[in-house]
């Protein structure tokens, strides 16, 4: 069938005995599990106290230690998952903040551009008004030069105080 859901069979050696295991995992995986158990057993067998225990007690202690490894690994995985979730949230928040700041920056750039254009229009208008004022001053100067008595005191036509 070959659909990946077929049970696989593997012969493994645990504590010197050959066992035929069946499962959905690969033979390589099942061999690694057996190697892990053998490594743990070898660690325990190094101590005299463990070797003096009855085989049934040795097996129970081995099972307890392997279960302890499993629960510690699960706790570590849960912690790593929680840390990853926290970092994902922080990353999301940072990305959100970045988008907000980019939007603000775009708005500020638009405002800056508008103010710059308004400033340039104002400068052009100032130049126009200054030119107009100079033209008016020049026209007044020519008129004053052609009209006699314009430079005299105003406001007292009779000369009396």
Coordinates of N, CA, C and O in Angstrom, one line a residue:
X1 N 0.8 -1.2 0.0 CA 0.0 0.0 0.0 C 0.9 1.3 0.0 O 0.6 2.2 -0.7
X2 N 1.8 1.3 0.9 CA 2.8 2.4 0.8 C 2.2 3.8 1.0 O 2.7 4.8 0.5
X3 N 1.2 3.9 1.8 CA 0.5 5.2 2.0 C 1.1 6.0 3.2 O 0.6 7.0 3.6
X4 N 2.1 5.4 3.9 CA 2.7 6.1 5.1 C 1.9 5.7 6.4 O 2.4 6.1 7.4
X5 N 0.8 5.0 6.2 CA 0.0 4.7 7.4 C 0.1 3.2 7.7 O -0.6 2.7 8.6
X6 N 0.9 2.5 7.0 CA 1.1 1.1 7.2 C 2.0 0.8 8.4 O 3.0 1.5 8.6
X7 N 1.6 -0.2 9.2 CA 2.5 -0.5 10.3 C 3.8 -1.1 9.8 O 3.8 -1.8 8.9
X8 N 4.8 -0.7 10.5 CA 6.2 -1.2 10.2 C 6.6 -2.1 11.3 O 6.3 -1.9 12.5
X9 N 7.5 -3.0 11.0 CA 8.0 -3.9 11.9 C 9.5 -3.8 12.0 O 10.2 -3.6 11.0
X10 N 10.1 -3.8 13.3 CA 11.5 -3.7 13.4 C 11.9 -4.6 14.6 O 11.3 -4.6 15.6
X11 N 13.0 -5.2 14.4 CA 13.7 -6.0 15.5 C 14.7 -5.1 16.2 O 15.5 -4.5 15.5
X12 N 14.5 -4.9 17.5 CA 15.4 -4.1 18.3 C 15.9 -4.9 19.5 O 15.3 -5.9 19.9
X13 N 17.1 -4.5 20.0 CA 17.7 -5.2 21.1 C 17.6 -4.3 22.3 O 18.2 -3.1 22.2
X14 N 17.0 -4.7 23.4 CA 16.9 -3.9 24.6 C 17.4 -4.9 25.8 O 16.9 -5.9 25.9
X15 N 18.4 -4.4 26.5 CA 19.0 -5.2 27.6 C 19.4 -6.6 27.2 O 19.2 -7.5 27.9
X16 N 19.9 -6.7 26.0 CA 20.4 -8.0 25.5 C 19.4 -8.9 24.9 O 19.7 -10.0 24.4
X17 N 18.1 -8.5 24.9 CA 17.1 -9.3 24.4 C 16.5 -8.7 23.1 O 16.4 -7.5 23.0
X18 N 16.2 -9.5 22.1 CA 15.6 -9.0 20.9 C 14.1 -9.0 21.0 O 13.5 -9.9 21.4
X19 N 13.6 -7.8 20.6 CA 12.1 -7.6 20.6 C 11.7 -7.2 19.2 O 12.4 -6.4 18.5
X20 N 10.6 -7.7 18.8 CA 10.0 -7.2 17.5 C 9.0 -6.2 17.8 O 8.0 -6.4 18.5
X21 N 9.2 -5.0 17.3 CA 8.3 -3.9 17.6 C 7.5 -3.6 16.3 O 8.0 -3.7 15.2
X22 N 6.3 -3.2 16.5 CA 5.5 -2.7 15.4 C 4.9 -1.3 15.6 O 4.6 -1.0 16.8
X23 N 4.9 -0.5 14.6 CA 4.4 0.8 14.8 C 4.4 1.5 13.5 O 4.8 1.0 12.4
X24 N 3.9 2.8 13.5 CA 3.8 3.6 12.3 C 5.1 4.4 12.0 O 5.3 4.9 11.0
X25 N 6.0 4.4 13.0 CA 7.3 5.1 12.9 C 8.2 4.3 12.1 O 8.1 3.1 11.9
X26 N 9.3 5.0 11.6 CA 10.3 4.3 10.8 C 11.1 3.3 11.7 O 11.2 3.5 12.9
X27 N 11.8 2.4 11.0 CA 12.6 1.4 11.8 C 13.8 2.2 12.4 O 14.1 1.9 13.6
X28 N 14.3 3.2 11.8 CA 15.4 4.0 12.3 C 14.9 4.7 13.6 O 15.6 4.7 14.6
X29 N 13.7 5.2 13.7 CA 13.1 5.8 14.9 C 13.1 4.8 16.0 O 13.5 5.0 17.1
X30 N 12.5 3.6 15.7 CA 12.4 2.5 16.7 C 13.7 2.1 17.2 O 13.9 1.8 18.4
X31 N 14.8 2.1 16.4 CA 16.1 1.7 16.8 C 16.7 2.8 17.7 O 17.4 2.5 18.7
X32 N 16.4 4.1 17.4 CA 16.8 5.1 18.3 C 16.2 5.1 19.7 O 16.8 5.3 20.7
X33 N 14.9 4.7 19.7 CA 14.2 4.5 21.0 C 14.9 3.4 21.8 O 15.2 3.6 23.0
X34 N 15.1 2.3 21.2 CA 15.8 1.2 21.8 C 17.2 1.6 22.3 O 17.6 1.2 23.4
X35 N 17.9 2.3 21.5 CA 19.2 2.8 21.9 C 19.2 3.7 23.1 O 20.0 3.6 24.0
X36 N 18.2 4.5 23.2 CA 18.0 5.4 24.3 C 17.7 4.6 25.6 O 18.4 4.8 26.6
X37 N 16.9 3.6 25.5 CA 16.6 2.7 26.7 C 17.9 2.0 27.1 O 18.2 2.0 28.3
X38 N 18.6 1.5 26.1 CA 19.9 0.8 26.5 C 20.9 1.7 27.1 O 21.6 1.3 28.0
X39 N 21.0 3.0 26.7 CA 21.9 4.0 27.2 C 21.5 4.2 28.7 O 22.3 4.3 29.6
X40 N 20.2 4.4 28.9 CA 19.7 4.7 30.3 C 20.0 3.4 31.2 O 20.5 3.6 32.3
X41 N 19.7 2.2 30.7 CA 20.0 1.0 31.5 C 21.5 0.9 31.8 O 21.8 0.6 32.9
X42 N 22.3 1.2 30.8 CA 23.8 1.1 31.1 C 24.2 2.1 32.1 O 25.1 1.8 33.0
X43 N 23.6 3.3 32.2 CA 23.9 4.3 33.2 C 23.6 3.7 34.6 O 24.4 3.9 35.5
X44 N 22.4 3.1 34.7 CA 22.0 2.6 36.0 C 22.8 1.4 36.4 O 23.1 1.2 37.6
X45 N 23.2 0.6 35.5 CA 24.0 -0.6 35.7 C 25.3 -0.3 36.3 O 26.0 -1.2 36.9
X46 N 25.8 0.9 36.1 CA 27.1 1.3 36.6 C 27.1 1.4 38.2 O 28.2 1.4 38.7
X47 N 26.0 1.5 38.8 CA 25.9 1.6 40.2 C 25.7 0.3 40.9 O 24.8 -0.5 40.4
X48 N 26.4 0.0 41.9 CA 26.2 -1.3 42.6 C 24.8 -1.5 43.2 O 24.2 -2.5 43.2
X49 N 24.3 -0.4 43.8 CA 23.0 -0.4 44.4 C 22.0 -0.8 43.4 O 21.1 -1.6 43.8
X50 N 22.0 -0.3 42.2 CA 21.0 -0.7 41.2 C 21.1 -2.1 40.8 O 20.1 -2.8 40.7
X51 N 22.3 -2.6 40.7 CA 22.6 -4.0 40.2 C 22.1 -5.0 41.3 O 21.7 -6.1 41.0
X52 N 22.1 -4.6 42.6 CA 21.7 -5.5 43.7 C 20.2 -5.6 43.8 O 19.6 -6.5 44.4
X53 N 19.5 -4.7 43.1 CA 18.0 -4.7 43.2 C 17.4 -5.8 42.4 O 18.0 -6.3 41.4
X54 N 16.2 -6.3 42.7 CA 15.6 -7.3 41.9 C 15.3 -6.8 40.5 O 15.1 -5.5 40.4
X55 N 15.3 -7.6 39.5 CA 15.1 -7.2 38.1 C 13.8 -6.4 38.0 O 13.8 -5.4 37.3
X56 N 12.8 -6.8 38.6 CA 11.5 -6.1 38.5 C 11.6 -4.7 39.1 O 11.1 -3.8 38.4
X57 N 12.3 -4.5 40.1 CA 12.5 -3.2 40.7 C 13.4 -2.3 39.8 O 13.1 -1.1 39.6
X58 N 14.4 -3.0 39.2 CA 15.3 -2.3 38.2 C 14.4 -1.8 37.1 O 14.6 -0.6 36.6
X59 N 13.5 -2.6 36.6 CA 12.7 -2.2 35.5 C 11.8 -1.1 35.8 O 11.6 -0.1 35.1
X60 N 11.2 -1.1 37.0 CA 10.3 -0.1 37.5 C 11.1 1.2 37.6 O 10.6 2.3 37.2
X61 N 12.3 1.2 38.2 CA 13.1 2.4 38.4 C 13.5 2.9 37.0 O 13.5 4.2 36.8
X62 N 13.8 2.1 36.1 CA 14.1 2.5 34.7 C 12.9 3.2 34.1 O 13.1 4.3 33.5
X63 N 11.8 2.6 34.2 CA 10.5 3.2 33.7 C 10.3 4.5 34.3 O 9.9 5.5 33.6
X64 N 10.5 4.6 35.6 CA 10.3 5.9 36.3 C 11.2 7.0 35.8 O 10.8 8.1 35.6
X65 N 12.5 6.6 35.6 CA 13.5 7.6 35.2 C 13.2 8.0 33.7 O 13.3 9.2 33.4
X66 N 12.7 7.1 32.9 CA 12.4 7.4 31.5 C 11.2 8.3 31.5 O 11.1 9.3 30.7
X67 N 10.2 8.0 32.3 CA 9.0 8.8 32.4 C 9.4 10.2 32.9 O 8.9 11.2 32.5
X68 N 10.3 10.3 33.9 CA 10.8 11.6 34.4 C 11.5 12.4 33.3 O 11.2 13.6 33.1
X69 N 12.3 11.7 32.4 CA 12.9 12.3 31.3 C 11.8 12.9 30.3 O 11.9 14.0 29.9
X70 N 10.8 12.1 30.1 CA 9.7 12.5 29.2 C 9.0 13.7 29.8 O 8.8 14.7 29.0
X71 N 8.6 13.7 31.1 CA 7.9 14.9 31.6 C 8.8 16.1 31.7 O 8.3 17.2 31.4
X72 N 10.1 16.0 31.9 CA 11.0 17.1 31.9 C 11.1 17.7 30.5 O 11.1 18.9 30.3
X73 N 11.2 16.7 29.5 CA 11.2 17.2 28.1 C 9.9 17.9 27.7 O 10.0 18.9 27.0
X74 N 8.8 17.4 28.2 CA 7.5 18.0 27.9 C 7.4 19.4 28.5 O 7.0 20.3 27.9
X75 N 7.9 19.5 29.8 CA 7.9 20.8 30.4 C 8.8 21.8 29.7 O 8.4 23.0 29.5
X76 N 10.0 21.3 29.2 CA 10.9 22.1 28.5 C 10.2 22.5 27.1 O 10.3 23.7 26.7
X77 N 9.6 21.6 26.5 CA 8.9 21.9 25.2 C 7.8 22.9 25.5 O 7.6 23.9 24.7
X78 N 7.0 22.8 26.6 CA 6.0 23.7 26.9 C 6.6 25.1 27.1 O 6.0 26.1 26.7
X79 N 7.7 25.1 27.8 CA 8.3 26.4 28.1 C 8.8 27.1 26.8 O 8.6 28.3 26.6
X80 N 9.4 26.3 26.0 CA 9.9 26.8 24.7 C 8.7 27.3 23.8 O 8.8 28.3 23.2
X81 N 7.7 26.5 23.9 CA 6.5 26.9 23.1 C 5.9 28.2 23.7 O 5.5 29.1 22.9
X82 N 5.9 28.3 25.0 CA 5.4 29.6 25.6 C 6.3 30.7 25.2 O 5.8 31.8 24.9
X83 N 7.6 30.5 25.3 CA 8.5 31.6 24.9 C 8.4 31.9 23.4 O 8.4 33.1 23.1
X84 N 8.2 30.9 22.6 CA 8.0 31.2 21.2 C 6.7 32.0 21.0 O 6.6 32.9 20.2
X85 N 5.6 31.6 21.7 CA 4.3 32.3 21.5 C 4.5 33.8 22.0 O 4.0 34.7 21.4
X86 N 5.2 33.9 23.1 CA 5.5 35.3 23.6 C 6.3 36.1 22.6 O 5.9 37.3 22.3
X87 N 7.3 35.5 22.0 CA 8.1 36.2 21.0 C 7.3 36.5 19.8 O 7.4 37.6 19.2
X88 N 6.4 35.6 19.4 CA 5.5 35.8 18.3 C 4.6 37.0 18.5 O 4.4 37.9 17.7
X89 N 4.1 37.1 19.8 CA 3.2 38.2 20.1 C 4.0 39.5 20.1 O 3.6 40.5 19.6
X90 N 5.2 39.5 20.7 CA 6.1 40.6 20.7 C 6.4 41.1 19.2 O 6.4 42.3 18.9
X91 N 6.7 40.1 18.4 CA 7.0 40.4 17.0 C 5.8 41.0 16.3 O 5.9 42.0 15.6
X92 N 4.6 40.4 16.6 CA 3.4 41.0 16.0 C 3.2 42.4 16.5 O 2.9 43.3 15.7
X93 N 3.4 42.7 17.8 CA 3.2 44.0 18.4 C 4.2 45.0 17.8 O 3.9 46.1 17.4
X94 N 5.5 44.5 17.6 CA 6.5 45.4 17.0 C 6.1 45.7 15.5 O 6.3 46.8 15.1
X95 N 5.7 44.7 14.8 CA 5.3 44.9 13.4 C 4.1 45.9 13.4 O 4.1 46.8 12.5
X96 N 3.1 45.8 14.3 CA 2.0 46.7 14.4 C 2.5 48.1 14.7 O 2.1 49.1 14.0
X97 N 3.4 48.2 15.6 CA 4.0 49.5 16.0 C 4.7 50.1 14.8 O 4.6 51.3 14.5
X98 N 5.4 49.3 14.1 CA 6.1 49.7 12.9 C 5.2 50.3 11.8 O 5.4 51.4 11.3
X99 N 4.1 49.6 11.6 CA 3.1 50.0 10.6 C 2.5 51.4 11.1 O 2.3 52.3 10.3
X100 N 2.2 51.5 12.4 CA 1.6 52.7 12.9 C 2.6 53.9 12.7 O 2.3 54.9 12.2
X101 N 3.9 53.6 13.0 CA 4.9 54.6 12.9 C 5.1 55.0 11.4 O 5.3 56.2 11.1
X102 N 5.1 54.0 10.5 CA 5.3 54.3 9.1 C 4.1 55.1 8.6 O 4.3 56.1 7.8
X103 N 2.9 54.8 9.1 CA 1.7 55.6 8.7 C 1.8 57.0 9.2 O 1.6 58.0 8.4
X104 N 2.3 57.2 10.4 CA 2.5 58.5 11.0 C 3.6 59.3 10.2 O 3.5 60.5 9.9
X105 N 4.7 58.6 9.8 CA 5.7 59.2 9.1 C 5.2 59.6 7.7 O 5.6 60.7 7.2
X106 N 4.4 58.8 7.1 CA 3.9 59.2 5.8 C 3.0 60.4 5.9 O 3.1 61.3 5.1
X107 N 2.2 60.5 7.0 CA 1.4 61.6 7.2 C 2.2 62.9 7.4 O 1.9 64.0 6.9
X108 N 3.3 62.7 8.2 CA 4.2 63.8 8.5 C 4.9 64.3 7.2 O 5.1 65.5 7.0
X109 N 5.3 63.3 6.4 CA 6.0 63.7 5.1 C 5.0 64.4 4.2 O 5.4 65.4 3.6
X110 N 3.7 64.0 4.2 CA 2.7 64.7 3.4 C 2.5 66.1 4.0 O 2.5 67.1 3.2
X111 N 2.4 66.2 5.3 CA 2.2 67.6 5.9 C 3.4 68.4 5.6 O 3.3 69.6 5.3
X112 N 4.6 67.8 5.7 CA 5.8 68.6 5.5 C 5.9 69.1 4.0 O 6.2 70.3 3.8
X113 N 5.5 68.2 3.1 CA 5.5 68.6 1.7 C 4.5 69.8 1.5 O 4.8 70.7 0.8
X114 N 3.3 69.6 2.1 CA 2.3 70.7 1.9 C 2.8 72.0 2.5 O 2.6 73.1 1.9
X115 N 3.4 71.9 3.7 CA 3.9 73.1 4.3 C 5.0 73.7 3.5 O 5.2 75.0 3.4
X116 N 5.9 72.9 2.9 CA 7.0 73.4 2.1 C 6.4 74.1 0.9 O 6.9 75.2 0.5
X117 N 5.4 73.5 0.3 CA 4.8 74.1 -0.9 C 4.1 75.4 -0.5 O 4.3 76.4 -1.2
X118 N 3.5 75.5 0.6 CA 2.8 76.7 1.1 C 3.9 77.8 1.4 O 3.7 78.9 1.1
X119 N 5.0 77.3 2.0 CA 6.1 78.2 2.3 C 6.7 78.8 1.0 O 6.9 80.0 0.9
X120 N 6.9 78.0 0.0 CA 7.4 78.4 -1.3 C 6.4 79.4 -2.0 O 6.8 80.4 -2.5
X121 N 5.1 79.1 -1.9 CA 4.1 80.0 -2.4 C 4.1 81.4 -1.7 O 4.1 82.4 -2.3
X122 N 4.3 81.3 -0.3 CA 4.4 82.5 0.5 C 5.6 83.3 0.1 O 5.6 84.6 0.0
X123 N 6.8 82.6 -0.1 CA 8.0 83.3 -0.5 C 7.8 84.0 -1.9 O 8.2 85.2 -2.1
X124 N 7.2 83.3 -2.8 CA 6.9 83.9 -4.1 C 6.0 85.1 -4.0 O 6.1 86.2 -4.6
X125 N 5.0 85.0 -3.1 CA 4.0 86.1 -2.9 C 4.7 87.3 -2.2 O 4.5 88.5 -2.6
X126 N 5.6 87.0 -1.3 CA 6.4 88.1 -0.7 C 7.3 88.8 -1.7 O 7.3 90.1 -1.8
X127 N 7.9 88.0 -2.6 CA 8.7 88.6 -3.7 C 7.8 89.5 -4.6 O 8.2 90.6 -4.9
X128 N 6.6 89.0 -4.9 CA 5.7 89.7 -5.7 C 5.3 91.0 -5.0 O 5.2 92.1 -5.6
X129 N 4.9 90.9 -3.7 CA 4.5 92.1 -3.0 C 5.6 93.1 -2.8 O 5.4 94.3 -2.9
X130 N 6.9 92.6 -2.6 CA 8.0 93.5 -2.5 C 8.2 94.2 -3.8 O 8.5 95.4 -3.8
X131 N 8.1 93.5 -4.9 CA 8.3 94.1 -6.2 C 7.2 95.2 -6.5 O 7.4 96.3 -7.0
X132 N 5.9 94.8 -6.1 CA 4.8 95.7 -6.2 C 5.1 97.0 -5.3 O 4.8 98.1 -5.8
X133 N 5.6 96.8 -4.1 CA 5.9 97.9 -3.2 C 7.0 98.8 -3.8 O 6.8 100.0 -3.8
X134 N 8.0 98.1 -4.3 CA 9.1 98.9 -5.0 C 8.5 99.7 -6.1 O 8.9 100.9 -6.3
X135 N 7.7 99.1 -6.9 CA 7.0 99.8 -8.0 C 6.2 101.0 -7.5 O 6.2 102.1 -8.1
X136 N 5.5 100.8 -6.4 CA 4.7 101.9 -5.9 C 5.6 103.0 -5.3 O 5.3 104.2 -5.5
X137 N 6.7 102.6 -4.7 CA 7.6 103.6 -4.2 C 8.2 104.4 -5.3 O 8.4 105.6 -5.3
X138 N 8.6 103.7 -6.4 CA 9.2 104.3 -7.5 C 8.2 105.3 -8.2 O 8.5 106.4 -8.6
X139 N 6.9 104.8 -8.3 CA 5.9 105.7 -8.9 C 5.7 106.9 -8.0 O 5.5 108.0 -8.5
X140 N 5.6 106.7 -6.7 CA 5.4 107.8 -5.8 C 6.6 108.8 -5.9 O 6.5 110.0 -5.9
X141 N 7.8 108.2 -6.0 CA 9.0 109.1 -6.1 C 9.0 109.9 -7.4 O 9.3 111.1 -7.4
X142 N 8.5 109.3 -8.5 CA 8.4 110.1 -9.7 C 7.3 111.1 -9.6 O 7.4 112.2 -10.1
X143 N 6.2 110.8 -9.0 CA 5.1 111.7 -8.8 C 5.5 112.9 -7.9 O 5.3 114.0 -8.2
X144 N 6.2 112.5 -6.8 CA 6.7 113.6 -5.9 C 7.7 114.5 -6.6 O 7.7 115.7 -6.4
X145 N 8.5 113.9 -7.5 CA 9.5 114.8 -8.2 C 8.8 115.7 -9.2 O 9.3 116.8 -9.5
X146 N 7.6 115.3 -9.7 CA 6.9 116.1 -10.7 C 5.9 117.1 -10.1 O 5.5 118.0 -10.8
X147 N 5.5 116.9 -8.9 CA 4.5 117.7 -8.3 C 5.2 118.6 -7.3 O 5.7 118.2 -6.3
X148 N 5.1 119.9 -7.5 CA 5.8 120.8 -6.6 C 5.0 120.9 -5.3 O 3.8 120.8 -5.2
X149 N 5.7 121.1 -4.2 CA 5.2 121.4 -2.9 C 4.7 120.1 -2.2 O 4.2 120.1 -1.1
X150 N 5.0 118.9 -2.7 CA 4.6 117.7 -2.1 C 5.5 117.4 -0.9 O 5.1 116.7 0.0
X151 N 6.7 117.9 -0.8 CA 7.6 117.6 0.3 C 7.3 118.5 1.4 O 8.0 118.4 2.4
X152 N 6.4 119.5 1.4 CA 6.1 120.4 2.5 C 5.3 119.8 3.5 O 4.6 118.8 3.3
X153 N 5.2 120.5 4.7 CA 4.4 120.0 5.8 C 3.0 120.0 5.5 O 2.4 120.9 5.0
X154 N 2.4 118.9 5.9 CA 0.9 118.7 5.7 C 0.2 118.9 7.0 O 0.8 118.8 8.0
X155 N -1.1 119.1 6.9 CA -1.9 119.1 8.1 C -2.1 120.5 8.6 O -2.9 120.7 9.5
X156 N -1.4 121.6 8.2 CA -1.6 122.9 8.7 C -1.7 123.8 7.5 O -0.8 124.5 7.2
X157 N -2.9 123.9 6.8 CA -2.9 124.7 5.6 C -2.8 126.2 5.8 O -2.2 126.8 4.9
X158 N -3.1 126.7 6.9 CA -3.0 128.1 7.1 C -1.7 128.5 7.7 O -1.4 129.7 7.8
X159 N -0.9 127.6 8.1 CA 0.3 127.9 8.7 C 0.2 128.4 10.2 O 1.1 128.8 10.8
X160 N -1.0 128.4 10.8 CA -1.2 128.8 12.1 C -1.3 127.6 13.1 O -1.7 126.5 12.7
X161 N -0.9 128.0 14.3 CA -1.0 126.9 15.3 C -2.0 127.1 16.3 O -2.4 128.0 16.8

